[in-house]
PDB file of N, CA and C and ligand atoms in Angstrom:
ATOM      1  N   MET A   1      -9.377  -0.417  17.076  1.00  0.00           N
ATOM      2  CA  MET A   1     -10.014  -1.036  15.915  1.00  0.00           C
ATOM      3  C   MET A   1     -10.640  -2.361  16.327  1.00  0.00           C
ATOM      4  N   ARG A   2     -11.824  -2.610  15.862  1.00  0.00           N
ATOM      5  CA  ARG A   2     -12.516  -3.839  16.247  1.00  0.00           C
ATOM      6  C   ARG A   2     -11.874  -5.044  15.547  1.00  0.00           C
ATOM      7  N   PRO A   3     -11.822  -6.186  16.248  1.00  0.00           N
ATOM      8  CA  PRO A   3     -11.258  -7.394  15.622  1.00  0.00           C
ATOM      9  C   PRO A   3     -11.968  -7.742  14.316  1.00  0.00           C
ATOM     10  N   SER A   4     -13.276  -7.480  14.239  1.00  0.00           N
ATOM     11  CA  SER A   4     -14.002  -7.814  13.009  1.00  0.00           C
ATOM     12  C   SER A   4     -13.566  -6.919  11.855  1.00  0.00           C
ATOM     13  N   THR A   5     -13.216  -5.654  12.165  1.00  0.00           N
ATOM     14  CA  THR A   5     -12.714  -4.749  11.132  1.00  0.00           C
ATOM     15  C   THR A   5     -11.385  -5.258  10.600  1.00  0.00           C
ATOM     16  N   ARG A   6     -10.503  -5.623  11.521  1.00  0.00           N
ATOM     17  CA  ARG A   6      -9.200  -6.156  11.128  1.00  0.00           C
ATOM     18  C   ARG A   6      -9.370  -7.399  10.241  1.00  0.00           C
ATOM     19  N   ALA A   7     -10.270  -8.286  10.651  1.00  0.00           N
ATOM     20  CA  ALA A   7     -10.496  -9.519   9.890  1.00  0.00           C
ATOM     21  C   ALA A   7     -11.034  -9.204   8.496  1.00  0.00           C
ATOM     22  N   SER A   8     -11.914  -8.209   8.398  1.00  0.00           N
ATOM     23  CA  SER A   8     -12.466  -7.828   7.089  1.00  0.00           C
ATOM     24  C   SER A   8     -11.371  -7.314   6.165  1.00  0.00           C
ATOM     25  N   VAL A   9     -10.478  -6.493   6.711  1.00  0.00           N
ATOM     26  CA  VAL A   9      -9.392  -5.934   5.894  1.00  0.00           C
ATOM     27  C   VAL A   9      -8.451  -7.051   5.443  1.00  0.00           C
ATOM     28  N   GLN A  10      -8.136  -7.966   6.354  1.00  0.00           N
ATOM     29  CA  GLN A  10      -7.241  -9.076   6.002  1.00  0.00           C
ATOM     30  C   GLN A  10      -7.861  -9.947   4.907  1.00  0.00           C
ATOM     31  N   GLU A  11      -9.151 -10.212   5.071  1.00  0.00           N
ATOM     32  CA  GLU A  11      -9.866 -11.059   4.116  1.00  0.00           C
ATOM     33  C   GLU A  11      -9.906 -10.397   2.735  1.00  0.00           C
ATOM     34  N   ARG A  12     -10.289  -9.108   2.717  1.00  0.00           N
ATOM     35  CA  ARG A  12     -10.409  -8.383   1.447  1.00  0.00           C
ATOM     36  C   ARG A  12      -9.078  -8.359   0.701  1.00  0.00           C
ATOM     37  N   ALA A  13      -7.980  -8.219   1.450  1.00  0.00           N
ATOM     38  CA  ALA A  13      -6.653  -8.125   0.829  1.00  0.00           C
ATOM     39  C   ALA A  13      -6.098  -9.492   0.453  1.00  0.00           C
ATOM     40  N   GLY A  14      -6.818 -10.559   0.789  1.00  0.00           N
ATOM     41  CA  GLY A  14      -6.296 -11.890   0.519  1.00  0.00           C
ATOM     42  C   GLY A  14      -5.035 -12.170   1.324  1.00  0.00           C
ATOM     43  N   HIS A  15      -4.926 -11.517   2.489  1.00  0.00           N
ATOM     44  CA  HIS A  15      -3.783 -11.702   3.382  1.00  0.00           C
ATOM     45  C   HIS A  15      -2.462 -11.333   2.711  1.00  0.00           C
ATOM     46  N   ARG A  16      -2.534 -10.324   1.814  1.00  0.00           N
ATOM     47  CA  ARG A  16      -1.323  -9.811   1.171  1.00  0.00           C
ATOM     48  C   ARG A  16      -1.194  -8.322   1.458  1.00  0.00           C
ATOM     49  N   CYS A  17       0.066  -7.867   1.548  1.00  0.00           N
ATOM     50  CA  CYS A  17       0.312  -6.431   1.621  1.00  0.00           C
ATOM     51  C   CYS A  17      -0.261  -5.795   0.361  1.00  0.00           C
ATOM     52  N   GLU A  18      -1.054  -4.744   0.517  1.00  0.00           N
ATOM     53  CA  GLU A  18      -1.707  -4.146  -0.649  1.00  0.00           C
ATOM     54  C   GLU A  18      -0.767  -3.223  -1.430  1.00  0.00           C
ATOM     55  N   TYR A  19       0.447  -3.023  -0.919  1.00  0.00           N
ATOM     56  CA  TYR A  19       1.427  -2.194  -1.638  1.00  0.00           C
ATOM     57  C   TYR A  19       2.463  -3.035  -2.371  1.00  0.00           C
ATOM     58  N   CYS A  20       2.958  -4.096  -1.724  1.00  0.00           N
ATOM     59  CA  CYS A  20       4.008  -4.898  -2.377  1.00  0.00           C
ATOM     60  C   CYS A  20       3.591  -6.349  -2.578  1.00  0.00           C
ATOM     61  N   GLN A  21       2.386  -6.703  -2.129  1.00  0.00           N
ATOM     62  CA  GLN A  21       1.815  -8.040  -2.329  1.00  0.00           C
ATOM     63  C   GLN A  21       2.496  -9.137  -1.527  1.00  0.00           C
ATOM     64  N   LEU A  22       3.315  -8.778  -0.562  1.00  0.00           N
ATOM     65  CA  LEU A  22       3.880  -9.796   0.324  1.00  0.00           C
ATOM     66  C   LEU A  22       2.736 -10.545   1.010  1.00  0.00           C
ATOM     67  N   HIS A  23       2.772 -11.875   0.952  1.00  0.00           N
ATOM     68  CA  HIS A  23       1.720 -12.675   1.589  1.00  0.00           C
ATOM     69  C   HIS A  23       2.066 -12.912   3.054  1.00  0.00           C
ATOM     70  N   GLN A  24       1.026 -12.951   3.895  1.00  0.00           N
ATOM     71  CA  GLN A  24       1.262 -13.205   5.327  1.00  0.00           C
ATOM     72  C   GLN A  24       2.079 -14.477   5.543  1.00  0.00           C
ATOM     73  N   GLU A  25       1.825 -15.508   4.739  1.00  0.00           N
ATOM     74  CA  GLU A  25       2.571 -16.763   4.919  1.00  0.00           C
ATOM     75  C   GLU A  25       4.060 -16.601   4.626  1.00  0.00           C
ATOM     76  N   ASP A  26       4.408 -15.585   3.826  1.00  0.00           N
ATOM     77  CA  ASP A  26       5.822 -15.345   3.514  1.00  0.00           C
ATOM     78  C   ASP A  26       6.462 -14.406   4.528  1.00  0.00           C
ATOM     79  N   SER A  27       5.704 -14.018   5.516  1.00  0.00           N
ATOM     80  CA  SER A  27       6.198 -13.108   6.544  1.00  0.00           C
ATOM     81  C   SER A  27       5.812 -13.661   7.923  1.00  0.00           C
ATOM     82  N   PRO A  28       6.324 -14.865   8.240  1.00  0.00           N
ATOM     83  CA  PRO A  28       5.849 -15.544   9.455  1.00  0.00           C
ATOM     84  C   PRO A  28       6.178 -14.799  10.749  1.00  0.00           C
ATOM     85  N   LEU A  29       7.218 -13.992  10.732  1.00  0.00           N
ATOM     86  CA  LEU A  29       7.640 -13.330  11.974  1.00  0.00           C
ATOM     87  C   LEU A  29       7.023 -11.950  12.146  1.00  0.00           C
ATOM     88  N   ALA A  30       6.418 -11.432  11.100  1.00  0.00           N
ATOM     89  CA  ALA A  30       5.866 -10.083  11.192  1.00  0.00           C
ATOM     90  C   ALA A  30       4.436 -10.075  10.672  1.00  0.00           C
ATOM     91  N   VAL A  31       3.525  -9.752  11.527  1.00  0.00           N
ATOM     92  CA  VAL A  31       2.115  -9.711  11.146  1.00  0.00           C
ATOM     93  C   VAL A  31       1.861  -8.492  10.271  1.00  0.00           C
ATOM     94  N   LEU A  32       1.139  -8.694   9.177  1.00  0.00           N
ATOM     95  CA  LEU A  32       0.771  -7.557   8.332  1.00  0.00           C
ATOM     96  C   LEU A  32      -0.163  -6.635   9.122  1.00  0.00           C
ATOM     97  N   HIS A  33       0.054  -5.344   8.991  1.00  0.00           N
ATOM     98  CA  HIS A  33      -0.704  -4.352   9.753  1.00  0.00           C
ATOM     99  C   HIS A  33      -1.893  -3.828   8.964  1.00  0.00           C
ATOM    100  N   VAL A  34      -2.912  -3.434   9.697  1.00  0.00           N
ATOM    101  CA  VAL A  34      -3.986  -2.670   9.074  1.00  0.00           C
ATOM    102  C   VAL A  34      -3.590  -1.198   9.191  1.00  0.00           C
ATOM    103  N   GLU A  35      -3.419  -0.543   8.053  1.00  0.00           N
ATOM    104  CA  GLU A  35      -2.982   0.858   8.070  1.00  0.00           C
ATOM    105  C   GLU A  35      -4.061   1.766   7.507  1.00  0.00           C
ATOM    106  N   HIS A  36      -3.941   3.045   7.843  1.00  0.00           N
ATOM    107  CA  HIS A  36      -4.839   4.053   7.299  1.00  0.00           C
ATOM    108  C   HIS A  36      -4.249   4.566   5.993  1.00  0.00           C
ATOM    109  N   ILE A  37      -4.999   4.472   4.897  1.00  0.00           N
ATOM    110  CA  ILE A  37      -4.494   4.942   3.602  1.00  0.00           C
ATOM    111  C   ILE A  37      -4.283   6.451   3.678  1.00  0.00           C
ATOM    112  N   VAL A  38      -5.307   7.171   4.091  1.00  0.00           N
ATOM    113  CA  VAL A  38      -5.138   8.579   4.450  1.00  0.00           C
ATOM    114  C   VAL A  38      -4.935   8.591   5.971  1.00  0.00           C
ATOM    115  N   PRO A  39      -3.731   8.957   6.418  1.00  0.00           N
ATOM    116  CA  PRO A  39      -3.437   8.873   7.851  1.00  0.00           C
ATOM    117  C   PRO A  39      -4.382   9.729   8.689  1.00  0.00           C
ATOM    118  N   ARG A  40      -4.552   9.297   9.945  1.00  0.00           N
ATOM    119  CA  ARG A  40      -5.464  10.025  10.834  1.00  0.00           C
ATOM    120  C   ARG A  40      -5.091  11.493  10.992  1.00  0.00           C
ATOM    121  N   ILE A  41      -3.776  11.793  10.980  1.00  0.00           N
ATOM    122  CA  ILE A  41      -3.393  13.206  11.160  1.00  0.00           C
ATOM    123  C   ILE A  41      -3.842  14.053   9.985  1.00  0.00           C
ATOM    124  N   HIS A  42      -4.160  13.407   8.847  1.00  0.00           N
ATOM    125  CA  HIS A  42      -4.686  14.143   7.696  1.00  0.00           C
ATOM    126  C   HIS A  42      -6.203  13.996   7.599  1.00  0.00           C
ATOM    127  N   GLY A  43      -6.823  13.519   8.661  1.00  0.00           N
ATOM    128  CA  GLY A  43      -8.281  13.417   8.664  1.00  0.00           C
ATOM    129  C   GLY A  43      -8.813  12.071   8.208  1.00  0.00           C
ATOM    130  N   GLY A  44      -7.933  11.099   8.024  1.00  0.00           N
ATOM    131  CA  GLY A  44      -8.377   9.768   7.608  1.00  0.00           C
ATOM    132  C   GLY A  44      -9.217   9.112   8.698  1.00  0.00           C
ATOM    133  N   THR A  45     -10.173   8.318   8.294  1.00  0.00           N
ATOM    134  CA  THR A  45     -11.099   7.683   9.232  1.00  0.00           C
ATOM    135  C   THR A  45     -10.780   6.198   9.385  1.00  0.00           C
ATOM    136  N   ASP A  46     -11.530   5.548  10.286  1.00  0.00           N
ATOM    137  CA  ASP A  46     -11.423   4.103  10.466  1.00  0.00           C
ATOM    138  C   ASP A  46     -12.382   3.348   9.559  1.00  0.00           C
ATOM    139  N   ASP A  47     -12.985   4.031   8.582  1.00  0.00           N
ATOM    140  CA  ASP A  47     -13.873   3.336   7.649  1.00  0.00           C
ATOM    141  C   ASP A  47     -13.082   2.285   6.863  1.00  0.00           C
ATOM    142  N   LEU A  48     -13.769   1.211   6.503  1.00  0.00           N
ATOM    143  CA  LEU A  48     -13.102   0.151   5.738  1.00  0.00           C
ATOM    144  C   LEU A  48     -12.467   0.688   4.465  1.00  0.00           C
ATOM    145  N   ASP A  49     -13.105   1.689   3.853  1.00  0.00           N
ATOM    146  CA  ASP A  49     -12.581   2.265   2.616  1.00  0.00           C
ATOM    147  C   ASP A  49     -11.236   2.939   2.815  1.00  0.00           C
ATOM    148  N   ASN A  50     -10.921   3.313   4.044  1.00  0.00           N
ATOM    149  CA  ASN A  50      -9.653   3.996   4.303  1.00  0.00           C
ATOM    150  C   ASN A  50      -8.618   3.073   4.928  1.00  0.00           C
ATOM    151  N   LEU A  51      -8.925   1.784   4.981  1.00  0.00           N
ATOM    152  CA  LEU A  51      -7.992   0.856   5.613  1.00  0.00           C
ATOM    153  C   LEU A  51      -7.407  -0.082   4.576  1.00  0.00           C
ATOM    154  N   ALA A  52      -6.147  -0.422   4.777  1.00  0.00           N
ATOM    155  CA  ALA A  52      -5.479  -1.353   3.868  1.00  0.00           C
ATOM    156  C   ALA A  52      -4.540  -2.229   4.684  1.00  0.00           C
ATOM    157  N   LEU A  53      -4.279  -3.406   4.154  1.00  0.00           N
ATOM    158  CA  LEU A  53      -3.333  -4.305   4.796  1.00  0.00           C
ATOM    159  C   LEU A  53      -1.939  -3.985   4.258  1.00  0.00           C
ATOM    160  N   ALA A  54      -0.967  -3.849   5.149  1.00  0.00           N
ATOM    161  CA  ALA A  54       0.388  -3.475   4.718  1.00  0.00           C
ATOM    162  C   ALA A  54       1.432  -4.211   5.551  1.00  0.00           C
ATOM    163  N   CYS A  55       2.510  -4.603   4.877  1.00  0.00           N
ATOM    164  CA  CYS A  55       3.630  -5.193   5.602  1.00  0.00           C
ATOM    165  C   CYS A  55       4.352  -4.081   6.356  1.00  0.00           C
ATOM    166  N   ILE A  56       5.219  -4.474   7.273  1.00  0.00           N
ATOM    167  CA  ILE A  56       5.910  -3.476   8.090  1.00  0.00           C
ATOM    168  C   ILE A  56       6.728  -2.535   7.207  1.00  0.00           C
ATOM    169  N   ASP A  57       7.434  -3.096   6.216  1.00  0.00           N
ATOM    170  CA  ASP A  57       8.269  -2.256   5.352  1.00  0.00           C
ATOM    171  C   ASP A  57       7.444  -1.203   4.631  1.00  0.00           C
ATOM    172  N   SER A  58       6.364  -1.636   3.990  1.00  0.00           N
ATOM    173  CA  SER A  58       5.549  -0.690   3.234  1.00  0.00           C
ATOM    174  C   SER A  58       4.903   0.326   4.172  1.00  0.00           C
ATOM    175  N   ASN A  59       4.447  -0.139   5.319  1.00  0.00           N
ATOM    176  CA  ASN A  59       3.769   0.740   6.269  1.00  0.00           C
ATOM    177  C   ASN A  59       4.724   1.790   6.826  1.00  0.00           C
ATOM    178  N   LEU A  60       5.915   1.370   7.237  1.00  0.00           N
ATOM    179  CA  LEU A  60       6.855   2.321   7.837  1.00  0.00           C
ATOM    180  C   LEU A  60       7.349   3.340   6.822  1.00  0.00           C
ATOM    181  N   HIS A  61       7.587   2.879   5.590  1.00  0.00           N
ATOM    182  CA  HIS A  61       8.129   3.813   4.600  1.00  0.00           C
ATOM    183  C   HIS A  61       7.077   4.803   4.126  1.00  0.00           C
ATOM    184  N   LYS A  62       5.865   4.306   3.957  1.00  0.00           N
ATOM    185  CA  LYS A  62       4.811   5.218   3.522  1.00  0.00           C
ATOM    186  C   LYS A  62       4.553   6.240   4.612  1.00  0.00           C
ATOM    187  N   GLY A  63       4.522   5.778   5.861  1.00  0.00           N
ATOM    188  CA  GLY A  63       4.345   6.682   6.991  1.00  0.00           C
ATOM    189  C   GLY A  63       3.124   7.552   6.823  1.00  0.00           C
ATOM    190  N   THR A  64       3.283   8.826   6.974  1.00  0.00           N
ATOM    191  CA  THR A  64       2.145   9.741   6.838  1.00  0.00           C
ATOM    192  C   THR A  64       2.165  10.463   5.499  1.00  0.00           C
ATOM    193  N   ASN A  65       2.935   9.941   4.536  1.00  0.00           N
ATOM    194  CA  ASN A  65       2.990  10.581   3.222  1.00  0.00           C
ATOM    195  C   ASN A  65       1.689  10.385   2.454  1.00  0.00           C
ATOM    196  N   LEU A  66       1.273  11.407   1.757  1.00  0.00           N
ATOM    197  CA  LEU A  66       0.138  11.311   0.832  1.00  0.00           C
ATOM    198  C   LEU A  66       0.606  11.419  -0.611  1.00  0.00           C
ATOM    199  N   THR A  67       1.796  11.993  -0.790  1.00  0.00           N
ATOM    200  CA  THR A  67       2.332  12.176  -2.132  1.00  0.00           C
ATOM    201  C   THR A  67       3.798  11.755  -2.142  1.00  0.00           C
ATOM    202  N   GLY A  68       4.312  11.582  -3.346  1.00  0.00           N
ATOM    203  CA  GLY A  68       5.727  11.302  -3.527  1.00  0.00           C
ATOM    204  C   GLY A  68       6.185  12.004  -4.782  1.00  0.00           C
ATOM    205  N   ILE A  69       7.449  11.812  -5.130  1.00  0.00           N
ATOM    206  CA  ILE A  69       7.990  12.399  -6.350  1.00  0.00           C
ATOM    207  C   ILE A  69       8.205  11.272  -7.355  1.00  0.00           C
ATOM    208  N   ASP A  70       7.641  11.445  -8.551  1.00  0.00           N
ATOM    209  CA  ASP A  70       7.898  10.493  -9.622  1.00  0.00           C
ATOM    210  C   ASP A  70       9.341  10.700 -10.070  1.00  0.00           C
ATOM    211  N   PRO A  71      10.206   9.677  -9.921  1.00  0.00           N
ATOM    212  CA  PRO A  71      11.610   9.873 -10.272  1.00  0.00           C
ATOM    213  C   PRO A  71      11.827  10.177 -11.751  1.00  0.00           C
ATOM    214  N   GLU A  72      10.880   9.835 -12.616  1.00  0.00           N
ATOM    215  CA  GLU A  72      11.057  10.135 -14.046  1.00  0.00           C
ATOM    216  C   GLU A  72      10.706  11.576 -14.378  1.00  0.00           C
ATOM    217  N   SER A  73       9.533  12.017 -13.923  1.00  0.00           N
ATOM    218  CA  SER A  73       9.094  13.373 -14.290  1.00  0.00           C
ATOM    219  C   SER A  73       9.506  14.411 -13.248  1.00  0.00           C
ATOM    220  N   ARG A  74       9.912  13.925 -12.034  1.00  0.00           N
ATOM    221  CA  ARG A  74      10.245  14.796 -10.902  1.00  0.00           C
ATOM    222  C   ARG A  74       9.040  15.627 -10.442  1.00  0.00           C
ATOM    223  N   GLN A  75       7.851  15.166 -10.783  1.00  0.00           N
ATOM    224  CA  GLN A  75       6.630  15.850 -10.362  1.00  0.00           C
ATOM    225  C   GLN A  75       6.100  15.238  -9.071  1.00  0.00           C
ATOM    226  N   VAL A  76       5.474  16.079  -8.257  1.00  0.00           N
ATOM    227  CA  VAL A  76       4.775  15.583  -7.074  1.00  0.00           C
ATOM    228  C   VAL A  76       3.556  14.791  -7.549  1.00  0.00           C
ATOM    229  N   THR A  77       3.403  13.605  -7.022  1.00  0.00           N
ATOM    230  CA  THR A  77       2.398  12.668  -7.511  1.00  0.00           C
ATOM    231  C   THR A  77       1.683  12.032  -6.330  1.00  0.00           C
ATOM    232  N   GLU A  78       0.388  11.782  -6.489  1.00  0.00           N
ATOM    233  CA  GLU A  78      -0.317  11.067  -5.423  1.00  0.00           C
ATOM    234  C   GLU A  78       0.251   9.659  -5.320  1.00  0.00           C
ATOM    235  N   LEU A  79       0.125   9.052  -4.132  1.00  0.00           N
ATOM    236  CA  LEU A  79       0.598   7.683  -3.935  1.00  0.00           C
ATOM    237  C   LEU A  79      -0.499   6.694  -4.292  1.00  0.00           C
ATOM    238  N   PHE A  80      -0.098   5.461  -4.484  1.00  0.00           N
ATOM    239  CA  PHE A  80      -1.032   4.381  -4.778  1.00  0.00           C
ATOM    240  C   PHE A  80      -2.087   4.294  -3.677  1.00  0.00           C
ATOM    241  N   HIS A  81      -3.335   4.205  -4.090  1.00  0.00           N
ATOM    242  CA  HIS A  81      -4.467   4.120  -3.167  1.00  0.00           C
ATOM    243  C   HIS A  81      -5.151   2.781  -3.419  1.00  0.00           C
ATOM    244  N   PRO A  82      -4.990   1.839  -2.486  1.00  0.00           N
ATOM    245  CA  PRO A  82      -5.481   0.471  -2.747  1.00  0.00           C
ATOM    246  C   PRO A  82      -6.976   0.377  -3.030  1.00  0.00           C
ATOM    247  N   ARG A  83      -7.770   1.357  -2.613  1.00  0.00           N
ATOM    248  CA  ARG A  83      -9.198   1.288  -2.889  1.00  0.00           C
ATOM    249  C   ARG A  83      -9.537   1.909  -4.240  1.00  0.00           C
ATOM    250  N   ARG A  84      -8.759   2.873  -4.705  1.00  0.00           N
ATOM    251  CA  ARG A  84      -9.097   3.588  -5.941  1.00  0.00           C
ATOM    252  C   ARG A  84      -8.313   3.109  -7.153  1.00  0.00           C
ATOM    253  N   HIS A  85      -7.147   2.534  -6.912  1.00  0.00           N
ATOM    254  CA  HIS A  85      -6.282   2.116  -8.015  1.00  0.00           C
ATOM    255  C   HIS A  85      -6.157   0.600  -8.048  1.00  0.00           C
ATOM    256  N   ARG A  86      -5.939   0.076  -9.249  1.00  0.00           N
ATOM    257  CA  ARG A  86      -5.682  -1.364  -9.382  1.00  0.00           C
ATOM    258  C   ARG A  86      -4.187  -1.614  -9.384  1.00  0.00           C
ATOM    259  N   TRP A  87      -3.738  -2.526  -8.520  1.00  0.00           N
ATOM    260  CA  TRP A  87      -2.304  -2.797  -8.348  1.00  0.00           C
ATOM    261  C   TRP A  87      -1.638  -3.086  -9.694  1.00  0.00           C
ATOM    262  N   GLU A  88      -2.311  -3.951 -10.514  1.00  0.00           N
ATOM    263  CA  GLU A  88      -1.697  -4.377 -11.779  1.00  0.00           C
ATOM    264  C   GLU A  88      -1.498  -3.218 -12.747  1.00  0.00           C
ATOM    265  N   ASP A  89      -2.270  -2.155 -12.588  1.00  0.00           N
ATOM    266  CA  ASP A  89      -2.127  -1.010 -13.486  1.00  0.00           C
ATOM    267  C   ASP A  89      -0.876  -0.200 -13.170  1.00  0.00           C
ATOM    268  N   HIS A  90      -0.399  -0.278 -11.942  1.00  0.00           N
ATOM    269  CA  HIS A  90       0.643   0.650 -11.501  1.00  0.00           C
ATOM    270  C   HIS A  90       1.980   0.003 -11.152  1.00  0.00           C
ATOM    271  N   PHE A  91       1.970  -1.315 -10.940  1.00  0.00           N
ATOM    272  CA  PHE A  91       3.204  -1.983 -10.519  1.00  0.00           C
ATOM    273  C   PHE A  91       3.440  -3.237 -11.337  1.00  0.00           C
ATOM    274  N   GLU A  92       4.702  -3.641 -11.385  1.00  0.00           N
ATOM    275  CA  GLU A  92       5.036  -4.965 -11.877  1.00  0.00           C
ATOM    276  C   GLU A  92       6.319  -5.410 -11.205  1.00  0.00           C
ATOM    277  N   TRP A  93       6.482  -6.717 -11.151  1.00  0.00           N
ATOM    278  CA  TRP A  93       7.710  -7.288 -10.624  1.00  0.00           C
ATOM    279  C   TRP A  93       8.674  -7.476 -11.775  1.00  0.00           C
ATOM    280  N   ARG A  94       9.914  -6.982 -11.587  1.00  0.00           N
ATOM    281  CA  ARG A  94      10.996  -7.315 -12.521  1.00  0.00           C
ATOM    282  C   ARG A  94      12.001  -8.101 -11.706  1.00  0.00           C
ATOM    283  N   GLY A  95      11.950  -9.429 -11.845  1.00  0.00           N
ATOM    284  CA  GLY A  95      12.753 -10.265 -10.959  1.00  0.00           C
ATOM    285  C   GLY A  95      12.311 -10.031  -9.537  1.00  0.00           C
ATOM    286  N   ILE A  96      13.248  -9.675  -8.681  1.00  0.00           N
ATOM    287  CA  ILE A  96      12.907  -9.459  -7.271  1.00  0.00           C
ATOM    288  C   ILE A  96      12.557  -8.005  -7.000  1.00  0.00           C
ATOM    289  N   TYR A  97      12.560  -7.174  -8.039  1.00  0.00           N
ATOM    290  CA  TYR A  97      12.339  -5.750  -7.811  1.00  0.00           C
ATOM    291  C   TYR A  97      10.914  -5.328  -8.160  1.00  0.00           C
ATOM    292  N   LEU A  98      10.278  -4.708  -7.206  1.00  0.00           N
ATOM    293  CA  LEU A  98       8.972  -4.114  -7.456  1.00  0.00           C
ATOM    294  C   LEU A  98       9.202  -2.792  -8.185  1.00  0.00           C
ATOM    295  N   THR A  99       8.584  -2.629  -9.350  1.00  0.00           N
ATOM    296  CA  THR A  99       8.793  -1.403 -10.113  1.00  0.00           C
ATOM    297  C   THR A  99       7.449  -0.756 -10.439  1.00  0.00           C
ATOM    298  N   GLY A 100       7.482   0.552 -10.625  1.00  0.00           N
ATOM    299  CA  GLY A 100       6.282   1.284 -10.970  1.00  0.00           C
ATOM    300  C   GLY A 100       6.140   1.388 -12.479  1.00  0.00           C
ATOM    301  N   LYS A 101       4.916   1.176 -12.980  1.00  0.00           N
ATOM    302  CA  LYS A 101       4.644   1.310 -14.414  1.00  0.00           C
ATOM    303  C   LYS A 101       4.120   2.702 -14.742  1.00  0.00           C
ATOM    304  N   THR A 102       3.664   3.429 -13.727  1.00  0.00           N
ATOM    305  CA  THR A 102       3.061   4.744 -13.914  1.00  0.00           C
ATOM    306  C   THR A 102       3.717   5.708 -12.930  1.00  0.00           C
ATOM    307  N   ALA A 103       3.375   6.998 -13.057  1.00  0.00           N
ATOM    308  CA  ALA A 103       3.894   7.985 -12.106  1.00  0.00           C
ATOM    309  C   ALA A 103       3.494   7.599 -10.680  1.00  0.00           C
ATOM    310  N   ILE A 104       2.244   7.191 -10.500  1.00  0.00           N
ATOM    311  CA  ILE A 104       1.777   6.792  -9.167  1.00  0.00           C
ATOM    312  C   ILE A 104       2.575   5.590  -8.659  1.00  0.00           C
ATOM    313  N   GLY A 105       2.772   4.616  -9.529  1.00  0.00           N
ATOM    314  CA  GLY A 105       3.532   3.418  -9.139  1.00  0.00           C
ATOM    315  C   GLY A 105       4.963   3.773  -8.785  1.00  0.00           C
ATOM    316  N   ARG A 106       5.603   4.586  -9.632  1.00  0.00           N
ATOM    317  CA  ARG A 106       7.014   4.935  -9.391  1.00  0.00           C
ATOM    318  C   ARG A 106       7.173   5.747  -8.122  1.00  0.00           C
ATOM    319  N   ALA A 107       6.267   6.696  -7.898  1.00  0.00           N
ATOM    320  CA  ALA A 107       6.369   7.526  -6.698  1.00  0.00           C
ATOM    321  C   ALA A 107       6.145   6.682  -5.442  1.00  0.00           C
ATOM    322  N   THR A 108       5.225   5.700  -5.528  1.00  0.00           N
ATOM    323  CA  THR A 108       4.933   4.850  -4.375  1.00  0.00           C
ATOM    324  C   THR A 108       6.107   3.930  -4.079  1.00  0.00           C
ATOM    325  N   VAL A 109       6.680   3.326  -5.128  1.00  0.00           N
ATOM    326  CA  VAL A 109       7.843   2.456  -4.913  1.00  0.00           C
ATOM    327  C   VAL A 109       8.970   3.263  -4.269  1.00  0.00           C
ATOM    328  N   ARG A 110       9.107   4.500  -4.667  1.00  0.00           N
ATOM    329  CA  ARG A 110      10.206   5.322  -4.148  1.00  0.00           C
ATOM    330  C   ARG A 110      10.029   5.595  -2.658  1.00  0.00           C
ATOM    331  N   VAL A 111       8.814   5.851  -2.196  1.00  0.00           N
ATOM    332  CA  VAL A 111       8.631   6.086  -0.750  1.00  0.00           C
ATOM    333  C   VAL A 111       8.416   4.793   0.013  1.00  0.00           C
ATOM    334  N   ALA A 112       7.816   3.786  -0.655  1.00  0.00           N
ATOM    335  CA  ALA A 112       7.504   2.547   0.058  1.00  0.00           C
ATOM    336  C   ALA A 112       8.691   1.594  -0.031  1.00  0.00           C
TER     337      ALA A 112
HETATM  338 ZN1   ZN B   1       4.497  -4.378   1.597  1.00  0.00          ZN
END
């Protein structure tokens, strides 16, 4: 990945994990990663539209998953897509806990 691509993704994300909103400054020992929203093994590209900034926790847990199970409905659900979905629509903080407001949010919190 080109350094300019990485810089663009970091800038666009405001230097926050696009899944849990952890800011780079709050994670001094671990650099936020540029991850593929649709993983390469599923045909994801290096286009900016398919890249997102993610902390190690969110990146490792999401892994190569494209879907999760909504714990409320027990239905298979697509995961949060930082380019197509708005974070505020799907997640909220309850104290220190990141919670999902929608099926997509709940399924993402469960895998991430
Ligand atoms: Zn995160």
